[in-house]
mmCIF file of N, CA and C in Angstrom:
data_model
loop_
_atom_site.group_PDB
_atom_site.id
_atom_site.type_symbol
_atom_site.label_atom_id
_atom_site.label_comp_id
_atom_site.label_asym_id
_atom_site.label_seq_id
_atom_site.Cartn_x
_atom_site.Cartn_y
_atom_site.Cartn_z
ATOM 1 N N UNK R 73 -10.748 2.383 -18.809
ATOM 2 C CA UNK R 73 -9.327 2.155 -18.876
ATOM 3 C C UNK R 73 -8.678 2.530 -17.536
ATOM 4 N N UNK R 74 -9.299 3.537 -16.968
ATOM 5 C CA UNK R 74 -8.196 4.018 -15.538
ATOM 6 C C UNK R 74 -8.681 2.904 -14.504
ATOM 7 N N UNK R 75 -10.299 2.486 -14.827
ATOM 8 C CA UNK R 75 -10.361 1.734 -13.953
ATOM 9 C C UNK R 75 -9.856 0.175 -13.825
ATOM 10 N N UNK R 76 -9.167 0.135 -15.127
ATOM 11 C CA UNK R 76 -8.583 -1.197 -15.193
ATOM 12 C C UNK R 76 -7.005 -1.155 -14.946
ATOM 13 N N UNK R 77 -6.514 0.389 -14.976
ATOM 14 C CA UNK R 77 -5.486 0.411 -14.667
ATOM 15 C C UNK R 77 -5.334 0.221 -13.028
ATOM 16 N N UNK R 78 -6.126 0.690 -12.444
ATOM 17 C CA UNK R 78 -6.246 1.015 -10.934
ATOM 18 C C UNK R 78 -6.649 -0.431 -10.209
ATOM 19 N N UNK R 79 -7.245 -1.571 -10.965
ATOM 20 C CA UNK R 79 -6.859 -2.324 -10.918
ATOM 21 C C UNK R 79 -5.737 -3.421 -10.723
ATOM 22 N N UNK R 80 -5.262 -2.925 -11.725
ATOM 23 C CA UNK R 80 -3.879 -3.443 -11.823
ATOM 24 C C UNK R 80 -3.425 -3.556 -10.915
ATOM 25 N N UNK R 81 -2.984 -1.654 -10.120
ATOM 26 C CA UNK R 81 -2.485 -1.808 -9.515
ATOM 27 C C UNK R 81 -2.378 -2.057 -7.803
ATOM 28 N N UNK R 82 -3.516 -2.645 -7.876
ATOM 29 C CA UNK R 82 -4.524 -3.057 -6.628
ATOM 30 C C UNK R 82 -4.027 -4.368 -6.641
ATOM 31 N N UNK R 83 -4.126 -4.943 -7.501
ATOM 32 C CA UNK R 83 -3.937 -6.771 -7.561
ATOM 33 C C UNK R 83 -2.434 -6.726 -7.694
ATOM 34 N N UNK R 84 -1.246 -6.003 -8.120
ATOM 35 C CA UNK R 84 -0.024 -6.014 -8.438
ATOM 36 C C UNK R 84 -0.057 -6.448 -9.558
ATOM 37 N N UNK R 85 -0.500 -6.485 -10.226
ATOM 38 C CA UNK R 85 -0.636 -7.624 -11.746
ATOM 39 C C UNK R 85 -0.791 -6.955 -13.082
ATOM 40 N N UNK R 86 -0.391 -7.366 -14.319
ATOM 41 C CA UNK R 86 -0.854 -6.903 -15.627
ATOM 42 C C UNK R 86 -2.277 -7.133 -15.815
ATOM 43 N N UNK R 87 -2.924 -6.352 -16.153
ATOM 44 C CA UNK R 87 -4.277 -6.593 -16.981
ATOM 45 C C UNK R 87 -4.367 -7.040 -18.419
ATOM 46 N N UNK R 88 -5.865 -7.050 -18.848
ATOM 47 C CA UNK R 88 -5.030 -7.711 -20.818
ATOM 48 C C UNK R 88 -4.745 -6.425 -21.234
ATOM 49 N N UNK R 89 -5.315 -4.943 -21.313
ATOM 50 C CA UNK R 89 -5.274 -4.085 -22.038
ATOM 51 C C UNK R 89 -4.108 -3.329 -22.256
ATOM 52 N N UNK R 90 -3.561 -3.394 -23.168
ATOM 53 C CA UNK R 90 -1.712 -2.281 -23.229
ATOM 54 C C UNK R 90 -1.771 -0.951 -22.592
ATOM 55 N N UNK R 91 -2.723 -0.187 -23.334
ATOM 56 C CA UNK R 91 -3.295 0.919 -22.902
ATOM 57 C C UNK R 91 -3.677 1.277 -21.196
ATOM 58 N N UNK R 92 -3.934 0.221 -20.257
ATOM 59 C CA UNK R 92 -4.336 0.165 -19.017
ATOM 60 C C UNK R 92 -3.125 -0.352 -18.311
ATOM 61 N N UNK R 93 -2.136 -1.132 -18.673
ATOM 62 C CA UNK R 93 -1.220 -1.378 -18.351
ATOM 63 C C UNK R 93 -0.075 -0.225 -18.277
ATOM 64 N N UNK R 94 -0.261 0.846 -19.632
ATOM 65 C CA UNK R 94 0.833 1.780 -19.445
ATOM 66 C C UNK R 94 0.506 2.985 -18.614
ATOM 67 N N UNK R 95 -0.431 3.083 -18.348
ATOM 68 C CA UNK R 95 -1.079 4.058 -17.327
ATOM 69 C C UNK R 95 -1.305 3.317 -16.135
ATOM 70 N N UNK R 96 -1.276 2.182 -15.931
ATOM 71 C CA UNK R 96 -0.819 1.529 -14.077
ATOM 72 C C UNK R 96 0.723 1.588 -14.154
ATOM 73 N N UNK R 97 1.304 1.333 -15.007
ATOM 74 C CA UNK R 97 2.771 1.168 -15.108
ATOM 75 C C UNK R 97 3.340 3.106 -14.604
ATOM 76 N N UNK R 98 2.377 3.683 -14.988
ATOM 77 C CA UNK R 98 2.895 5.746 -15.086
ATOM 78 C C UNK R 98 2.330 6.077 -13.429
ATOM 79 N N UNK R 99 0.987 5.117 -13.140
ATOM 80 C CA UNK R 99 0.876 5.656 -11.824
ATOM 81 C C UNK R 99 1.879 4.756 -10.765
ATOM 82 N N UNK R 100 2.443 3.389 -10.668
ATOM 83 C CA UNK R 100 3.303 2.981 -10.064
ATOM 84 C C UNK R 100 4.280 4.089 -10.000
ATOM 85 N N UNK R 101 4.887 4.042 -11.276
ATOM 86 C CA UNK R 101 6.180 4.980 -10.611
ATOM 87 C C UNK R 101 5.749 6.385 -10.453
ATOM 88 N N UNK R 102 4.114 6.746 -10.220
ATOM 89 C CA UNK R 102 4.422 7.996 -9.486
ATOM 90 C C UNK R 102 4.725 8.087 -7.714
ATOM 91 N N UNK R 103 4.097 6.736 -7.744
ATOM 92 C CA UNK R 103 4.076 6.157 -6.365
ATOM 93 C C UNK R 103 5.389 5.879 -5.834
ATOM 94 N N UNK R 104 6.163 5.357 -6.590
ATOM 95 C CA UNK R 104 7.542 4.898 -6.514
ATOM 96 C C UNK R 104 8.323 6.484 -6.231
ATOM 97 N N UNK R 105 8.062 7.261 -6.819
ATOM 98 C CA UNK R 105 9.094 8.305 -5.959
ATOM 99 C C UNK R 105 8.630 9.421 -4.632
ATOM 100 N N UNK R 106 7.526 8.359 -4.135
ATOM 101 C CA UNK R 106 6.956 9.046 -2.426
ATOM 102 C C UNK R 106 8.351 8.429 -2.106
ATOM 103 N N UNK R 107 8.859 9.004 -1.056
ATOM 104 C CA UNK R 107 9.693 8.457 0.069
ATOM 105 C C UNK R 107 9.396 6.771 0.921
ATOM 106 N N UNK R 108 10.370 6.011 0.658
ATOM 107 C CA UNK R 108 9.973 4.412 1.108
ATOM 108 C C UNK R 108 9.338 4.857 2.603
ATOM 109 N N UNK R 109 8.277 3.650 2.833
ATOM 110 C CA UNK R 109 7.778 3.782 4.305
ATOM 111 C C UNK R 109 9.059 3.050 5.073
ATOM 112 N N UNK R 110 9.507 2.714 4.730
ATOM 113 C CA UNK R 110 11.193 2.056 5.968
ATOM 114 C C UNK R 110 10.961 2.288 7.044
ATOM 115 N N UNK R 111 12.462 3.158 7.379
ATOM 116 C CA UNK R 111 12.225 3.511 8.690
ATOM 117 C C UNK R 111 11.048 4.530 9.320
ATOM 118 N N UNK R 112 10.551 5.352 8.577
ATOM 119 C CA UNK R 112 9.580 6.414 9.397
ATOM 120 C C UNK R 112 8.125 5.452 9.404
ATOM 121 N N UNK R 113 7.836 4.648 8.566
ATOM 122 C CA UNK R 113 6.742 3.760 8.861
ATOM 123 C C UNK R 113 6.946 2.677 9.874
ATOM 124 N N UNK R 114 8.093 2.446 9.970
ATOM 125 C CA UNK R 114 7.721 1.640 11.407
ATOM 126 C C UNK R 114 8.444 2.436 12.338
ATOM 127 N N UNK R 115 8.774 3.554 12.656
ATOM 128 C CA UNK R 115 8.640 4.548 13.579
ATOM 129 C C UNK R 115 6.759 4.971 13.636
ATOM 130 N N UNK R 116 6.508 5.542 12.630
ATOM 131 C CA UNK R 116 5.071 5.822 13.046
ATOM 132 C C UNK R 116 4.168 4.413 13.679
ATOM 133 N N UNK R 117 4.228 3.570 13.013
ATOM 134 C CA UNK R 117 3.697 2.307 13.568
ATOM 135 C C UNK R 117 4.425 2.010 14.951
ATOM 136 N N UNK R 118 5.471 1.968 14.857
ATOM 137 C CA UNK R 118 5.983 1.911 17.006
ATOM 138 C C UNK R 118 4.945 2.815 17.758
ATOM 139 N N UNK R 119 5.374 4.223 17.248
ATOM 140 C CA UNK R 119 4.788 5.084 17.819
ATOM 141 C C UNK R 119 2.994 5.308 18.370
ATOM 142 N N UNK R 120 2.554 4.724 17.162
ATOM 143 C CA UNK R 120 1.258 4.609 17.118
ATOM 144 C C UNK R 120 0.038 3.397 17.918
ATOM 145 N N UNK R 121 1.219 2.359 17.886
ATOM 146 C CA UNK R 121 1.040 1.265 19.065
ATOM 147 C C UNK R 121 1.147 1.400 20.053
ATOM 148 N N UNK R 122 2.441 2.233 20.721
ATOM 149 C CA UNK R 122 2.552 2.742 21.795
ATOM 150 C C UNK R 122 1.734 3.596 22.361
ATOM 151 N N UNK R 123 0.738 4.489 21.715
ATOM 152 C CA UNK R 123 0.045 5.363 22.082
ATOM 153 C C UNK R 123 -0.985 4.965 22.290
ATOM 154 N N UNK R 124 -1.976 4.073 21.452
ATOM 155 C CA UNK R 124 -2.943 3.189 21.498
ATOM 156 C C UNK R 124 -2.881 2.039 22.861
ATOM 157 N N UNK R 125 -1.773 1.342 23.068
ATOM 158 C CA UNK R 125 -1.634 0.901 23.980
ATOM 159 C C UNK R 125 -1.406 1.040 25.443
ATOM 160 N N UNK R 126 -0.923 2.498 25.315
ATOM 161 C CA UNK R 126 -1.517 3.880 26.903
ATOM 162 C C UNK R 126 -2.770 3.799 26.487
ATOM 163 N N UNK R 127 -3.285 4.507 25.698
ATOM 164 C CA UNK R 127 -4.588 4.872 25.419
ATOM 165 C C UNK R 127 -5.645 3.782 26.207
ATOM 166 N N UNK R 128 -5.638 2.497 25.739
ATOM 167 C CA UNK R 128 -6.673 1.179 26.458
ATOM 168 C C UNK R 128 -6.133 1.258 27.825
ATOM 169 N N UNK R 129 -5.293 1.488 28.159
ATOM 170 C CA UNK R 129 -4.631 1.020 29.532
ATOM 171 C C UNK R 129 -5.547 2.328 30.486
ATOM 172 N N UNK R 130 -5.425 3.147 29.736
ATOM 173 C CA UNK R 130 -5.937 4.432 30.510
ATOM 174 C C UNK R 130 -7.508 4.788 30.112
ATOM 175 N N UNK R 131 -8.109 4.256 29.400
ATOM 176 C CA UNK R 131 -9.230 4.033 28.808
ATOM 177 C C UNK R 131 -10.457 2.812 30.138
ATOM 178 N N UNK R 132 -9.368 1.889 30.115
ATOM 179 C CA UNK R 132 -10.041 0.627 31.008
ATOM 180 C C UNK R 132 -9.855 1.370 32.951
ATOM 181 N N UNK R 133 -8.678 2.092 32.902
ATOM 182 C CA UNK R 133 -8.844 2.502 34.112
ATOM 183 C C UNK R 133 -9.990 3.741 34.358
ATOM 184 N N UNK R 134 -10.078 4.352 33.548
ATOM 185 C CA UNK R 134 -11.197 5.590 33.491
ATOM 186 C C UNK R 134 -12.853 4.653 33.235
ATOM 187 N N UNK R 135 -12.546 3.674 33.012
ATOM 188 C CA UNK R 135 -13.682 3.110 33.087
ATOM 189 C C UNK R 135 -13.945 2.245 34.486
ATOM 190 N N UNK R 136 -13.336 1.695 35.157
ATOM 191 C CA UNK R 136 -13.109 1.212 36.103
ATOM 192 C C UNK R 136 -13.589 2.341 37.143
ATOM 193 N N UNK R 137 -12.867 3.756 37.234
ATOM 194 C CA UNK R 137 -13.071 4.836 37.912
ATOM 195 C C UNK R 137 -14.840 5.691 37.923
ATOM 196 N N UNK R 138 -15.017 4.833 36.672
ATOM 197 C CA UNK R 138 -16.089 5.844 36.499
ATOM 198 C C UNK R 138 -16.537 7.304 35.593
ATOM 199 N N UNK R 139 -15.195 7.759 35.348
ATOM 200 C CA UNK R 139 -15.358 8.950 34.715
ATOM 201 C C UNK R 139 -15.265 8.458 33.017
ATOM 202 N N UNK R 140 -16.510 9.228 32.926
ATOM 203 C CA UNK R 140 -16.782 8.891 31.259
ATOM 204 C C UNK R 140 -15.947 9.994 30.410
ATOM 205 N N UNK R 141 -15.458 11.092 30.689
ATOM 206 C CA UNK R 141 -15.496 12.223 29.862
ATOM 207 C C UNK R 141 -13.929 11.544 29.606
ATOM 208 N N UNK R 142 -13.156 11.488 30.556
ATOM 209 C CA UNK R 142 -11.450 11.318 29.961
ATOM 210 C C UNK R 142 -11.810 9.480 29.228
ATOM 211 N N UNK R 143 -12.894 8.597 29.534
ATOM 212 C CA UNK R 143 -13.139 7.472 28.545
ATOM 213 C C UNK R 143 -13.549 7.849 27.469
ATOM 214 N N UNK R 144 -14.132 8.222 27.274
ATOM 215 C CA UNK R 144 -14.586 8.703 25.679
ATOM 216 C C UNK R 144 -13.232 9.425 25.059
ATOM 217 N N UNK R 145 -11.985 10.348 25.498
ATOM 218 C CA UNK R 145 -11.241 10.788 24.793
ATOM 219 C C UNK R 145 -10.387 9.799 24.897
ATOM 220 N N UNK R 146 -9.790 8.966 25.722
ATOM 221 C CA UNK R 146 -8.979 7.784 25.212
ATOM 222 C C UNK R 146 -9.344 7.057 24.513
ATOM 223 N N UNK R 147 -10.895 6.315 24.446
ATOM 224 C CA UNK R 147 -11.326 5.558 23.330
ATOM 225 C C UNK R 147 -10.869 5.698 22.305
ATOM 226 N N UNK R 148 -11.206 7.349 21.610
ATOM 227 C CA UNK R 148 -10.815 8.045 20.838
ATOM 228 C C UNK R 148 -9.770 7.938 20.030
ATOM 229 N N UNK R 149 -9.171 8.213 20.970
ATOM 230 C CA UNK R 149 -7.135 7.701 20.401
ATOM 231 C C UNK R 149 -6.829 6.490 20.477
ATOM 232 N N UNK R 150 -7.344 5.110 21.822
ATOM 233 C CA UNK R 150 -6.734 4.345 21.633
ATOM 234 C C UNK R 150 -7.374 3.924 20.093
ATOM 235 N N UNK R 151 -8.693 3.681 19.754
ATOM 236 C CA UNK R 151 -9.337 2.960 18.405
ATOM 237 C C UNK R 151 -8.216 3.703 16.980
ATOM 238 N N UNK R 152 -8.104 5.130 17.196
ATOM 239 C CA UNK R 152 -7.484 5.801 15.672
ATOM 240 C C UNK R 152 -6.135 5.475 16.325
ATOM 241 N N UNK R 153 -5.183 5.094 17.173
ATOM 242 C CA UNK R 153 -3.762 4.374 17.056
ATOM 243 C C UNK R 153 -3.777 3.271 16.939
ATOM 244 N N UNK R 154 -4.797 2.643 17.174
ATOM 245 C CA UNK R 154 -4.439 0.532 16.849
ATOM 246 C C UNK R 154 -4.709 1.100 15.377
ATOM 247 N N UNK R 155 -5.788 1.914 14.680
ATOM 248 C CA UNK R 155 -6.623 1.502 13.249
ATOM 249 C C UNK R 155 -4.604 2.458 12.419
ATOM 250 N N UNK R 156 -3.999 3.201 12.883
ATOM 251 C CA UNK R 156 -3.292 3.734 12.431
ATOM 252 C C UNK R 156 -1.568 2.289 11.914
ATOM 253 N N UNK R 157 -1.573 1.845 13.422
ATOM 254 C CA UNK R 157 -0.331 1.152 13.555
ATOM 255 C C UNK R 157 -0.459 -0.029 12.632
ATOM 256 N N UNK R 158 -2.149 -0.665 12.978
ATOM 257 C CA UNK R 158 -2.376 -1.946 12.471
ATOM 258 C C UNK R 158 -2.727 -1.996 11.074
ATOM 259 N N UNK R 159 -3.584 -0.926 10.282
ATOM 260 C CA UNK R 159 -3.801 -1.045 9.002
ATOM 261 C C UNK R 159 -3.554 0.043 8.017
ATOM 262 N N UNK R 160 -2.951 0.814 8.886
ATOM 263 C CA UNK R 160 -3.036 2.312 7.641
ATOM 264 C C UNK R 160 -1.460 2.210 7.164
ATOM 265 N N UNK R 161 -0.165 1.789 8.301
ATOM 266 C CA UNK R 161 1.402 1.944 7.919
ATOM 267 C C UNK R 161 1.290 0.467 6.987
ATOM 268 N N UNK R 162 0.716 -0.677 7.394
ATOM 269 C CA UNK R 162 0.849 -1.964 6.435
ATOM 270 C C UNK R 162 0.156 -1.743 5.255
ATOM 271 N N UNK R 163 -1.114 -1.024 4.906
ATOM 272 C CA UNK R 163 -1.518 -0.789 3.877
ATOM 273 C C UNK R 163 -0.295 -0.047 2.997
ATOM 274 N N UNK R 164 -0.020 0.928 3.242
ATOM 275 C CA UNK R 164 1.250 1.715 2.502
ATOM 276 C C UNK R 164 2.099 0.961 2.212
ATOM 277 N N UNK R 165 2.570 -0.082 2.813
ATOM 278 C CA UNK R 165 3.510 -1.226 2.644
ATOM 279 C C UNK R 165 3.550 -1.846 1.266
ATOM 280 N N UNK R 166 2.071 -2.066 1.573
ATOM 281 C CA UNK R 166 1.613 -3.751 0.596
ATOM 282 C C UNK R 166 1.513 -2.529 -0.653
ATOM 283 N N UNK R 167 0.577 -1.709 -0.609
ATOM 284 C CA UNK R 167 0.510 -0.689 -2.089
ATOM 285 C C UNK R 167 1.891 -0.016 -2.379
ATOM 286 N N UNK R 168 2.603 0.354 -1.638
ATOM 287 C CA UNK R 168 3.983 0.024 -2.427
ATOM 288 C C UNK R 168 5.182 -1.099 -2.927
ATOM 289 N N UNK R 169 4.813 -2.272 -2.532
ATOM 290 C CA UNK R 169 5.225 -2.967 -3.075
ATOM 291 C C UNK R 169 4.727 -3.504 -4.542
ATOM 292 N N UNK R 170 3.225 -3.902 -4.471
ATOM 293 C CA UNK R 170 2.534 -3.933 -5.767
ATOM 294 C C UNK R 170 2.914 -3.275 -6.832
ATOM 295 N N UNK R 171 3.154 -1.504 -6.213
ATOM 296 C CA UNK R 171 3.262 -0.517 -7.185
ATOM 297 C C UNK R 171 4.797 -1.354 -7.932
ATOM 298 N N UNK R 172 5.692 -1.263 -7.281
ATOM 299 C CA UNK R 172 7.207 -2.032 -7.714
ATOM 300 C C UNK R 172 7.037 -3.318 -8.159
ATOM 301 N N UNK R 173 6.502 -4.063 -8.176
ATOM 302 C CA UNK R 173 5.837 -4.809 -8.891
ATOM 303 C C UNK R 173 5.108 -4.769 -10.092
ATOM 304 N N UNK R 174 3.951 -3.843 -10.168
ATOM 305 C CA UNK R 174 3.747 -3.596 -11.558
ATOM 306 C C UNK R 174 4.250 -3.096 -12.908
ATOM 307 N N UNK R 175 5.297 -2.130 -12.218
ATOM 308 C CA UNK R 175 6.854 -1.110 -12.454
ATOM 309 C C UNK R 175 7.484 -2.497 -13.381
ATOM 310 N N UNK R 176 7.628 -3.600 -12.297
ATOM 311 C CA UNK R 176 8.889 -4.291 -12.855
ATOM 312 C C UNK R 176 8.038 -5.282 -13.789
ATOM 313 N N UNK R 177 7.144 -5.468 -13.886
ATOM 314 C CA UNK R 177 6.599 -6.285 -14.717
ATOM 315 C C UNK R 177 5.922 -6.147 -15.875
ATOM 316 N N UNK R 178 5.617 -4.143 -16.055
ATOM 317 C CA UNK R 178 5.374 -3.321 -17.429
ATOM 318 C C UNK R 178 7.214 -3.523 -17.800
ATOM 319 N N UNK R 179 7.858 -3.311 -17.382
ATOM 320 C CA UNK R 179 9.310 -3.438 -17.651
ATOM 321 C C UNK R 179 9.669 -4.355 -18.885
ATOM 322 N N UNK R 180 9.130 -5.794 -17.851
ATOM 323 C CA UNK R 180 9.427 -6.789 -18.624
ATOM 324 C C UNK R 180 8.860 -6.953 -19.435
ATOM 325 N N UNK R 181 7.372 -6.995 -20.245
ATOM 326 C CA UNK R 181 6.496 -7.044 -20.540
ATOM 327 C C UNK R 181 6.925 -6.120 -21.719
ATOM 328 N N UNK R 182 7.235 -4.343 -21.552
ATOM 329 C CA UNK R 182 7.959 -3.844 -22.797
ATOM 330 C C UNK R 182 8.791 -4.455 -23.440
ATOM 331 N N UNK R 183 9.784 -4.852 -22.665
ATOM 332 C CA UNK R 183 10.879 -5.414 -23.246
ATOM 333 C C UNK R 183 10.654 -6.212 -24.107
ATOM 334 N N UNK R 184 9.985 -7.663 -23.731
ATOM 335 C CA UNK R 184 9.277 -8.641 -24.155
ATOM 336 C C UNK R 184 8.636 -8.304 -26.150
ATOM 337 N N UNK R 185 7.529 -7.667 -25.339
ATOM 338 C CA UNK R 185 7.054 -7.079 -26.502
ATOM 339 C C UNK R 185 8.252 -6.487 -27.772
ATOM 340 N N UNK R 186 9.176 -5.691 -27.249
ATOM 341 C CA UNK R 186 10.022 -5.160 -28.325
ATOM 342 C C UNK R 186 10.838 -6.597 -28.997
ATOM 343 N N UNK R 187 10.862 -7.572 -28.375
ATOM 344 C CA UNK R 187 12.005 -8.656 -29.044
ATOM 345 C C UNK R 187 11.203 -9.204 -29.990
ATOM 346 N N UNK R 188 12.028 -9.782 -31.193
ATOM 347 C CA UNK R 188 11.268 -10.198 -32.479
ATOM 348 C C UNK R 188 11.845 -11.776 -32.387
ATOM 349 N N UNK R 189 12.672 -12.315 -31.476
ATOM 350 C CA UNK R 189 12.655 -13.231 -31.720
ATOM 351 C C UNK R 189 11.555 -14.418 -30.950
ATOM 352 N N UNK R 190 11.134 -14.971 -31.885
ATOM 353 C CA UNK R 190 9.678 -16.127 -32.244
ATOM 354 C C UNK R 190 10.306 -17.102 -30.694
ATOM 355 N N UNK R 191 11.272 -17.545 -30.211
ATOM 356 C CA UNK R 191 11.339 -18.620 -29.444
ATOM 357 C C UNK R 191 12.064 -17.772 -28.102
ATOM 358 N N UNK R 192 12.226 -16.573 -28.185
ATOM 359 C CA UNK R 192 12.551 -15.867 -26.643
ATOM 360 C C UNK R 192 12.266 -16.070 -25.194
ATOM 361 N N UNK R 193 13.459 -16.519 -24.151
ATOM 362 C CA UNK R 193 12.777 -16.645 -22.828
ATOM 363 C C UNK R 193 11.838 -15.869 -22.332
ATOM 364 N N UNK R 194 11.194 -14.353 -23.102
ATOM 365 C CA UNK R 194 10.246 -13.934 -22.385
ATOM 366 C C UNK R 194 8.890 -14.474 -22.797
ATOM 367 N N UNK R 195 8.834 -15.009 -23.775
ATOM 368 C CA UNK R 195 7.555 -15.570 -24.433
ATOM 369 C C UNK R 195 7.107 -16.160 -22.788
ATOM 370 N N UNK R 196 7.871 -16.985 -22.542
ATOM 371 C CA UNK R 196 7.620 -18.188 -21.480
ATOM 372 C C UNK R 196 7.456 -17.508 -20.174
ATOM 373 N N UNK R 197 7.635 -15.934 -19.890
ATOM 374 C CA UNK R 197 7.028 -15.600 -18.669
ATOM 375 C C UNK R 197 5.968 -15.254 -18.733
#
C-alpha cells in the first residue's frame, strides 16, 4: 500500500486503491506545508549556476596551466553546482507540483465519492 501510495505520488496521479490514495493524498499535504521553492529555489539555482560556471571556467584554466590539485577541487564544485542548479532545484519543483496535484485530485475524488447523485458532473471526471 505505501508503495502504491508513493507511487502515486511520483506519477501525480490516483491509483485504483482508496486506501493508497488516502495515504498519497496525507503525504502530499505533508509536502505541501515545506516552504514553496519560489523565490529561494531559483535563488539557489542562480546561485548554483553561477558557481558551477566559475568553477569550469577555472577548472579549464587550471587545466590548461597544468596544476592538477586546484583541477580536481574545481571539478569538484563545478560537477555538484551544474548537478545542484540543473536537477536537484527542478526536481523539488516537479515533486511539488505533483504533490498539489494529487492534494487536488484526492479532493475531488472525495467529494465525488460523497455525492449520491447517479448522473453527477463528477462521475465524468
Amino acid at each position: 500500500m505505501r508503495r502504491s501510495a508513493r507511487l502515486a505520488l511520483h506519477r501525480g496521479e490516483l491509483v485504483d486503491g482508496a486506501e493508497a490514495n488516502r495515504l498519497a493524498a496525507a503525504q502530499a499535504r505533508v509536502r505541501l506545508r515545506e516552504p514553496k521553492p519560489g523565490g529561494r529555489g531559483r535563488g539557489l539555482q542562480a546561485f548554483s549556476g553561477g558557481t558551477a560556471a566559475l568553477a569550469w571556467t577555472l577548472l579549464v584554466a587550471a587545466l590548461v596551466l597544468g596544476e592538477m590539485s586546484p583541477a580536481i577541487m574545481f571539478a569538484g564544485t563545478a560537477i555538484t553546482g551544474t548537478a545542484v542548479a540543473f536537477v536537484a532545484v527542478p526536481a523539488r519543483s516537479r515533486t511539488r507540483r505533483r504533490s498539489e496535484r494529487v492534494a487536488a485530485l484526492y479532493a475531488v475524488d472525495g467529494f465525488c465519492a460523497r455525492s449520491a447523485e447517479p448522473g453527477d458532473r463528477c462521475r465524468s471526471l
